[in-house]
Amino acid sequence: MKKLATLFTDSYNEFKNVRTLTMTGMLGAVSVVLGYFTLAIGDYIKIGFSSIANQMVHYLFGPVVGGAFGGALDILKYMVKPTGPYFPGWTFGAMLAGVIYGIFYYKKPVSLWRVLVAEFVVSVLCNMLLGTYWLTLMYGNRFFDLFWLRVQKNLIMWPINSLIFYTIAKNMEAAGVFRILKGPGKAVSR
């Protein structure tokens, strides 16, 4: 438990670094641009690529910064390109996903197992359960009618999203990009 508290404290302290704010801003801009390449399949299923930039923030700066980034970016993306009515549940889900990814990734080496587990936990909690619940509140559909469609989509996308992030993060880690992004003396621990 103490280790988890330290993780949150260290992530909170990242806000004191100007480099953190700069990097989150730039990765937020990348995420917004990548959001324009979202594929909508029907009214309830979307496949997007902006999560790659988001997960870099979670990996570099942890659960506190990741949660704040997720919430702020959700609101910003809605303002830039609204898709349907605004609903605060989606912002909460984005914040929760940022915290979960941050817990799994922050100050830890990139491993396929860690990425698969993190992606699965976020898929189940934020996408399948909460996301389906938000849609039922917004549109009045029955939970289980939507739930099974979202389970299928998330189970298909789970390994794909995991492999995309793992491959990009592992290559960036091997090339030393994360050390450069974190700044001097702030390397990701092994």
PDB file of C-alpha atoms in Angstrom:
ATOM      1  CA  MET A   1       0.000   0.000   0.000  1.00  0.00           C
ATOM      2  CA  LYS A   2       2.894   2.325   0.789  1.00  0.00           C
ATOM      3  CA  LYS A   3       4.314   1.685  -2.674  1.00  0.00           C
ATOM      4  CA  LEU A   4       1.000   2.746  -4.257  1.00  0.00           C
ATOM      5  CA  ALA A   5       0.893   5.905  -2.132  1.00  0.00           C
ATOM      6  CA  THR A   6       4.455   6.728  -3.218  1.00  0.00           C
ATOM      7  CA  LEU A   7       3.438   6.170  -6.841  1.00  0.00           C
ATOM      8  CA  PHE A   8       0.613   8.712  -6.520  1.00  0.00           C
ATOM      9  CA  THR A   9       2.818  11.187  -4.618  1.00  0.00           C
ATOM     10  CA  ASP A  10       5.580  10.977  -7.229  1.00  0.00           C
ATOM     11  CA  SER A  11       3.034  11.416 -10.013  1.00  0.00           C
ATOM     12  CA  TYR A  12       1.516  14.417  -8.236  1.00  0.00           C
ATOM     13  CA  ASN A  13       4.984  15.968  -7.928  1.00  0.00           C
ATOM     14  CA  GLU A  14       5.376  15.688 -11.716  1.00  0.00           C
ATOM     15  CA  PHE A  15       3.010  18.696 -11.950  1.00  0.00           C
ATOM     16  CA  LYS A  16       5.794  20.872 -10.499  1.00  0.00           C
ATOM     17  CA  ASN A  17       7.950  20.263 -13.573  1.00  0.00           C
ATOM     18  CA  VAL A  18       7.475  22.574 -16.556  1.00  0.00           C
ATOM     19  CA  ARG A  19       8.672  19.766 -18.836  1.00  0.00           C
ATOM     20  CA  THR A  20       5.702  17.669 -17.682  1.00  0.00           C
ATOM     21  CA  LEU A  21       3.211  20.389 -18.574  1.00  0.00           C
ATOM     22  CA  THR A  22       4.899  20.968 -21.920  1.00  0.00           C
ATOM     23  CA  MET A  23       5.001  17.267 -22.805  1.00  0.00           C
ATOM     24  CA  THR A  24       1.383  16.678 -21.774  1.00  0.00           C
ATOM     25  CA  GLY A  25       0.335  19.673 -23.877  1.00  0.00           C
ATOM     26  CA  MET A  26       2.202  18.412 -26.926  1.00  0.00           C
ATOM     27  CA  LEU A  27       0.964  14.842 -26.500  1.00  0.00           C
ATOM     28  CA  GLY A  28      -2.542  16.232 -25.997  1.00  0.00           C
ATOM     29  CA  ALA A  29      -2.269  18.004 -29.355  1.00  0.00           C
ATOM     30  CA  VAL A  30      -1.070  14.760 -30.972  1.00  0.00           C
ATOM     31  CA  SER A  31      -4.004  12.951 -29.385  1.00  0.00           C
ATOM     32  CA  VAL A  32      -6.500  15.500 -30.746  1.00  0.00           C
ATOM     33  CA  VAL A  33      -5.058  15.140 -34.246  1.00  0.00           C
ATOM     34  CA  LEU A  34      -5.091  11.340 -34.015  1.00  0.00           C
ATOM     35  CA  GLY A  35      -8.715  11.604 -32.838  1.00  0.00           C
ATOM     36  CA  TYR A  36      -9.661  12.768 -36.326  1.00  0.00           C
ATOM     37  CA  PHE A  37      -8.685   9.328 -37.592  1.00  0.00           C
ATOM     38  CA  THR A  38     -11.379   7.593 -35.513  1.00  0.00           C
ATOM     39  CA  LEU A  39     -13.459   5.041 -37.365  1.00  0.00           C
ATOM     40  CA  ALA A  40     -17.125   4.941 -36.331  1.00  0.00           C
ATOM     41  CA  ILE A  41     -18.873   1.620 -36.824  1.00  0.00           C
ATOM     42  CA  GLY A  42     -22.518   2.307 -36.132  1.00  0.00           C
ATOM     43  CA  ASP A  43     -23.688   4.552 -33.315  1.00  0.00           C
ATOM     44  CA  TYR A  44     -21.991   2.781 -30.431  1.00  0.00           C
ATOM     45  CA  ILE A  45     -18.656   1.412 -31.641  1.00  0.00           C
ATOM     46  CA  LYS A  46     -15.628   3.598 -32.392  1.00  0.00           C
ATOM     47  CA  ILE A  47     -12.066   2.564 -33.144  1.00  0.00           C
ATOM     48  CA  GLY A  48      -9.540   5.328 -32.485  1.00  0.00           C
ATOM     49  CA  PHE A  49      -5.804   5.898 -32.388  1.00  0.00           C
ATOM     50  CA  SER A  50      -5.528   8.812 -29.974  1.00  0.00           C
ATOM     51  CA  SER A  51      -4.978   6.428 -27.061  1.00  0.00           C
ATOM     52  CA  ILE A  52      -1.365   5.957 -28.186  1.00  0.00           C
ATOM     53  CA  ALA A  53      -0.441   9.535 -27.223  1.00  0.00           C
ATOM     54  CA  ASN A  54      -2.561   9.297 -24.068  1.00  0.00           C
ATOM     55  CA  GLN A  55      -0.769   6.165 -22.885  1.00  0.00           C
ATOM     56  CA  MET A  56       2.592   7.882 -23.371  1.00  0.00           C
ATOM     57  CA  VAL A  57       1.458  10.492 -20.826  1.00  0.00           C
ATOM     58  CA  HIS A  58       0.361   7.763 -18.411  1.00  0.00           C
ATOM     59  CA  TYR A  59       3.665   5.945 -18.830  1.00  0.00           C
ATOM     60  CA  LEU A  60       5.842   9.028 -18.424  1.00  0.00           C
ATOM     61  CA  PHE A  61       3.988  10.907 -15.689  1.00  0.00           C
ATOM     62  CA  GLY A  62       1.834   8.447 -13.730  1.00  0.00           C
ATOM     63  CA  PRO A  63      -1.702   8.113 -12.418  1.00  0.00           C
ATOM     64  CA  VAL A  64      -2.304  11.630 -11.069  1.00  0.00           C
ATOM     65  CA  VAL A  65      -1.106  13.405 -14.199  1.00  0.00           C
ATOM     66  CA  GLY A  66      -2.726  10.680 -16.319  1.00  0.00           C
ATOM     67  CA  GLY A  67      -6.105  11.135 -14.651  1.00  0.00           C
ATOM     68  CA  ALA A  68      -6.000  14.931 -14.949  1.00  0.00           C
ATOM     69  CA  PHE A  69      -4.797  14.653 -18.547  1.00  0.00           C
ATOM     70  CA  GLY A  70      -7.585  12.186 -19.416  1.00  0.00           C
ATOM     71  CA  GLY A  71     -10.293  14.440 -17.996  1.00  0.00           C
ATOM     72  CA  ALA A  72      -8.955  17.647 -19.529  1.00  0.00           C
ATOM     73  CA  LEU A  73      -8.395  16.010 -22.898  1.00  0.00           C
ATOM     74  CA  ASP A  74     -11.899  14.529 -22.946  1.00  0.00           C
ATOM     75  CA  ILE A  75     -13.384  17.992 -22.481  1.00  0.00           C
ATOM     76  CA  LEU A  76     -10.991  19.546 -25.014  1.00  0.00           C
ATOM     77  CA  LYS A  77     -11.780  16.893 -27.637  1.00  0.00           C
ATOM     78  CA  TYR A  78     -15.485  17.453 -27.115  1.00  0.00           C
ATOM     79  CA  MET A  79     -15.033  21.200 -27.604  1.00  0.00           C
ATOM     80  CA  VAL A  80     -12.950  20.688 -30.755  1.00  0.00           C
ATOM     81  CA  LYS A  81     -15.084  17.960 -32.326  1.00  0.00           C
ATOM     82  CA  PRO A  82     -18.365  17.273 -30.525  1.00  0.00           C
ATOM     83  CA  THR A  83     -19.922  13.899 -31.219  1.00  0.00           C
ATOM     84  CA  GLY A  84     -23.324  13.797 -29.598  1.00  0.00           C
ATOM     85  CA  PRO A  85     -24.298  15.538 -26.378  1.00  0.00           C
ATOM     86  CA  TYR A  86     -21.698  16.161 -23.663  1.00  0.00           C
ATOM     87  CA  PHE A  87     -21.952  13.679 -20.803  1.00  0.00           C
ATOM     88  CA  PRO A  88     -19.670  13.932 -17.725  1.00  0.00           C
ATOM     89  CA  GLY A  89     -19.578  10.145 -17.369  1.00  0.00           C
ATOM     90  CA  TRP A  90     -17.236   9.941 -20.360  1.00  0.00           C
ATOM     91  CA  THR A  91     -14.907  12.450 -18.682  1.00  0.00           C
ATOM     92  CA  PHE A  92     -14.934  10.367 -15.499  1.00  0.00           C
ATOM     93  CA  GLY A  93     -14.164   7.237 -17.547  1.00  0.00           C
ATOM     94  CA  ALA A  94     -11.236   8.974 -19.254  1.00  0.00           C
ATOM     95  CA  MET A  95      -9.879  10.065 -15.883  1.00  0.00           C
ATOM     96  CA  LEU A  96     -10.269   6.576 -14.431  1.00  0.00           C
ATOM     97  CA  ALA A  97      -8.492   5.049 -17.445  1.00  0.00           C
ATOM     98  CA  GLY A  98      -5.622   7.524 -16.976  1.00  0.00           C
ATOM     99  CA  VAL A  99      -5.264   6.537 -13.334  1.00  0.00           C
ATOM    100  CA  ILE A 100      -5.357   2.811 -14.141  1.00  0.00           C
ATOM    101  CA  TYR A 101      -2.814   3.061 -16.951  1.00  0.00           C
ATOM    102  CA  GLY A 102      -0.628   5.252 -14.745  1.00  0.00           C
ATOM    103  CA  ILE A 103      -0.665   2.653 -11.960  1.00  0.00           C
ATOM    104  CA  PHE A 104       0.404  -0.079 -14.381  1.00  0.00           C
ATOM    105  CA  TYR A 105       2.997   1.890 -16.390  1.00  0.00           C
ATOM    106  CA  TYR A 106       4.548   4.651 -14.281  1.00  0.00           C
ATOM    107  CA  LYS A 107       8.187   4.005 -13.346  1.00  0.00           C
ATOM    108  CA  LYS A 108       7.994   0.471 -14.678  1.00  0.00           C
ATOM    109  CA  PRO A 109       9.673  -1.083 -17.709  1.00  0.00           C
ATOM    110  CA  VAL A 110       7.563  -1.745 -20.774  1.00  0.00           C
ATOM    111  CA  SER A 111       6.525  -5.405 -20.919  1.00  0.00           C
ATOM    112  CA  LEU A 112       3.929  -7.112 -23.072  1.00  0.00           C
ATOM    113  CA  TRP A 113       2.331  -8.760 -20.040  1.00  0.00           C
ATOM    114  CA  ARG A 114       1.924  -5.400 -18.224  1.00  0.00           C
ATOM    115  CA  VAL A 115       0.457  -3.742 -21.323  1.00  0.00           C
ATOM    116  CA  LEU A 116      -1.999  -6.626 -21.907  1.00  0.00           C
ATOM    117  CA  VAL A 117      -3.212  -6.573 -18.294  1.00  0.00           C
ATOM    118  CA  ALA A 118      -3.552  -2.780 -18.176  1.00  0.00           C
ATOM    119  CA  GLU A 119      -5.423  -2.698 -21.471  1.00  0.00           C
ATOM    120  CA  PHE A 120      -7.718  -5.518 -20.315  1.00  0.00           C
ATOM    121  CA  VAL A 121      -8.551  -3.834 -16.978  1.00  0.00           C
ATOM    122  CA  VAL A 122      -9.340  -0.528 -18.727  1.00  0.00           C
ATOM    123  CA  SER A 123     -11.366  -2.341 -21.411  1.00  0.00           C
ATOM    124  CA  VAL A 124     -13.499  -4.141 -18.841  1.00  0.00           C
ATOM    125  CA  LEU A 125     -13.994  -1.345 -16.296  1.00  0.00           C
ATOM    126  CA  CYS A 126     -14.033   1.813 -18.417  1.00  0.00           C
ATOM    127  CA  ASN A 127     -15.216   0.612 -21.812  1.00  0.00           C
ATOM    128  CA  MET A 128     -17.425  -2.434 -21.303  1.00  0.00           C
ATOM    129  CA  LEU A 129     -19.040  -1.647 -17.946  1.00  0.00           C
ATOM    130  CA  LEU A 130     -18.988   2.137 -17.467  1.00  0.00           C
ATOM    131  CA  GLY A 131     -19.125   3.005 -21.183  1.00  0.00           C
ATOM    132  CA  THR A 132     -22.144   0.794 -21.722  1.00  0.00           C
ATOM    133  CA  TYR A 133     -23.818   2.233 -18.630  1.00  0.00           C
ATOM    134  CA  TRP A 134     -23.210   5.793 -19.889  1.00  0.00           C
ATOM    135  CA  LEU A 135     -24.818   4.899 -23.219  1.00  0.00           C
ATOM    136  CA  THR A 136     -27.879   3.449 -21.478  1.00  0.00           C
ATOM    137  CA  LEU A 137     -28.264   6.648 -19.445  1.00  0.00           C
ATOM    138  CA  MET A 138     -27.828   8.847 -22.509  1.00  0.00           C
ATOM    139  CA  TYR A 139     -29.974   6.999 -25.027  1.00  0.00           C
ATOM    140  CA  GLY A 140     -32.256   4.744 -22.985  1.00  0.00           C
ATOM    141  CA  ASN A 141     -31.073   1.469 -24.508  1.00  0.00           C
ATOM    142  CA  ARG A 142     -31.082  -1.710 -22.492  1.00  0.00           C
ATOM    143  CA  PHE A 143     -27.705  -2.377 -20.860  1.00  0.00           C
ATOM    144  CA  PHE A 144     -27.207  -5.944 -22.065  1.00  0.00           C
ATOM    145  CA  ASP A 145     -28.244  -5.178 -25.638  1.00  0.00           C
ATOM    146  CA  LEU A 146     -25.295  -2.781 -25.910  1.00  0.00           C
ATOM    147  CA  PHE A 147     -23.017  -4.650 -23.532  1.00  0.00           C
ATOM    148  CA  TRP A 148     -22.521  -7.694 -25.759  1.00  0.00           C
ATOM    149  CA  LEU A 149     -21.676  -5.528 -28.772  1.00  0.00           C
ATOM    150  CA  ARG A 150     -19.128  -3.606 -26.712  1.00  0.00           C
ATOM    151  CA  VAL A 151     -17.664  -6.810 -25.270  1.00  0.00           C
ATOM    152  CA  GLN A 152     -17.096  -8.140 -28.787  1.00  0.00           C
ATOM    153  CA  LYS A 153     -15.492  -4.891 -29.958  1.00  0.00           C
ATOM    154  CA  ASN A 154     -13.258  -4.612 -26.888  1.00  0.00           C
ATOM    155  CA  LEU A 155     -12.156  -8.246 -27.000  1.00  0.00           C
ATOM    156  CA  ILE A 156     -11.174  -7.790 -30.643  1.00  0.00           C
ATOM    157  CA  MET A 157      -9.400  -4.484 -29.988  1.00  0.00           C
ATOM    158  CA  TRP A 158      -7.705  -5.547 -26.717  1.00  0.00           C
ATOM    159  CA  PRO A 159      -4.751  -7.411 -28.278  1.00  0.00           C
ATOM    160  CA  ILE A 160      -4.546  -4.970 -31.194  1.00  0.00           C
ATOM    161  CA  ASN A 161      -4.354  -1.883 -28.951  1.00  0.00           C
ATOM    162  CA  SER A 162      -1.936  -3.688 -26.640  1.00  0.00           C
ATOM    163  CA  LEU A 163       0.425  -4.680 -29.429  1.00  0.00           C
ATOM    164  CA  ILE A 164       0.357  -1.219 -31.006  1.00  0.00           C
ATOM    165  CA  PHE A 165       1.259   0.509 -27.728  1.00  0.00           C
ATOM    166  CA  TYR A 166       3.775  -2.168 -26.714  1.00  0.00           C
ATOM    167  CA  THR A 167       5.588  -2.016 -30.049  1.00  0.00           C
ATOM    168  CA  ILE A 168       5.767   1.782 -30.112  1.00  0.00           C
ATOM    169  CA  ALA A 169       6.704   2.101 -26.415  1.00  0.00           C
ATOM    170  CA  LYS A 170       9.321  -0.670 -26.566  1.00  0.00           C
ATOM    171  CA  ASN A 171      10.985   0.934 -29.585  1.00  0.00           C
ATOM    172  CA  MET A 172      10.903   4.372 -27.953  1.00  0.00           C
ATOM    173  CA  GLU A 173      12.354   2.905 -24.756  1.00  0.00           C
ATOM    174  CA  ALA A 174      15.134   1.101 -26.673  1.00  0.00           C
ATOM    175  CA  ALA A 175      15.981   4.260 -28.626  1.00  0.00           C
ATOM    176  CA  GLY A 176      16.219   6.303 -25.409  1.00  0.00           C
ATOM    177  CA  VAL A 177      13.346   8.595 -26.332  1.00  0.00           C
ATOM    178  CA  PHE A 178      11.702   8.252 -22.907  1.00  0.00           C
ATOM    179  CA  ARG A 179      14.922   9.336 -21.159  1.00  0.00           C
ATOM    180  CA  ILE A 180      15.021  12.424 -23.364  1.00  0.00           C
ATOM    181  CA  LEU A 181      11.343  13.221 -22.780  1.00  0.00           C
ATOM    182  CA  LYS A 182      11.632  12.834 -19.003  1.00  0.00           C
ATOM    183  CA  GLY A 183      14.693  15.060 -18.848  1.00  0.00           C
ATOM    184  CA  PRO A 184      18.032  14.681 -17.108  1.00  0.00           C
ATOM    185  CA  GLY A 185      18.031  12.487 -14.025  1.00  0.00           C
ATOM    186  CA  LYS A 186      14.418  11.370 -14.512  1.00  0.00           C
ATOM    187  CA  ALA A 187      14.889   8.063 -16.318  1.00  0.00           C
ATOM    188  CA  VAL A 188      12.205   5.412 -16.028  1.00  0.00           C
ATOM    189  CA  SER A 189      13.307   2.850 -13.420  1.00  0.00           C
ATOM    190  CA  ARG A 190      14.049  -0.721 -14.317  1.00  0.00           C
TER     191      ARG A 190
END
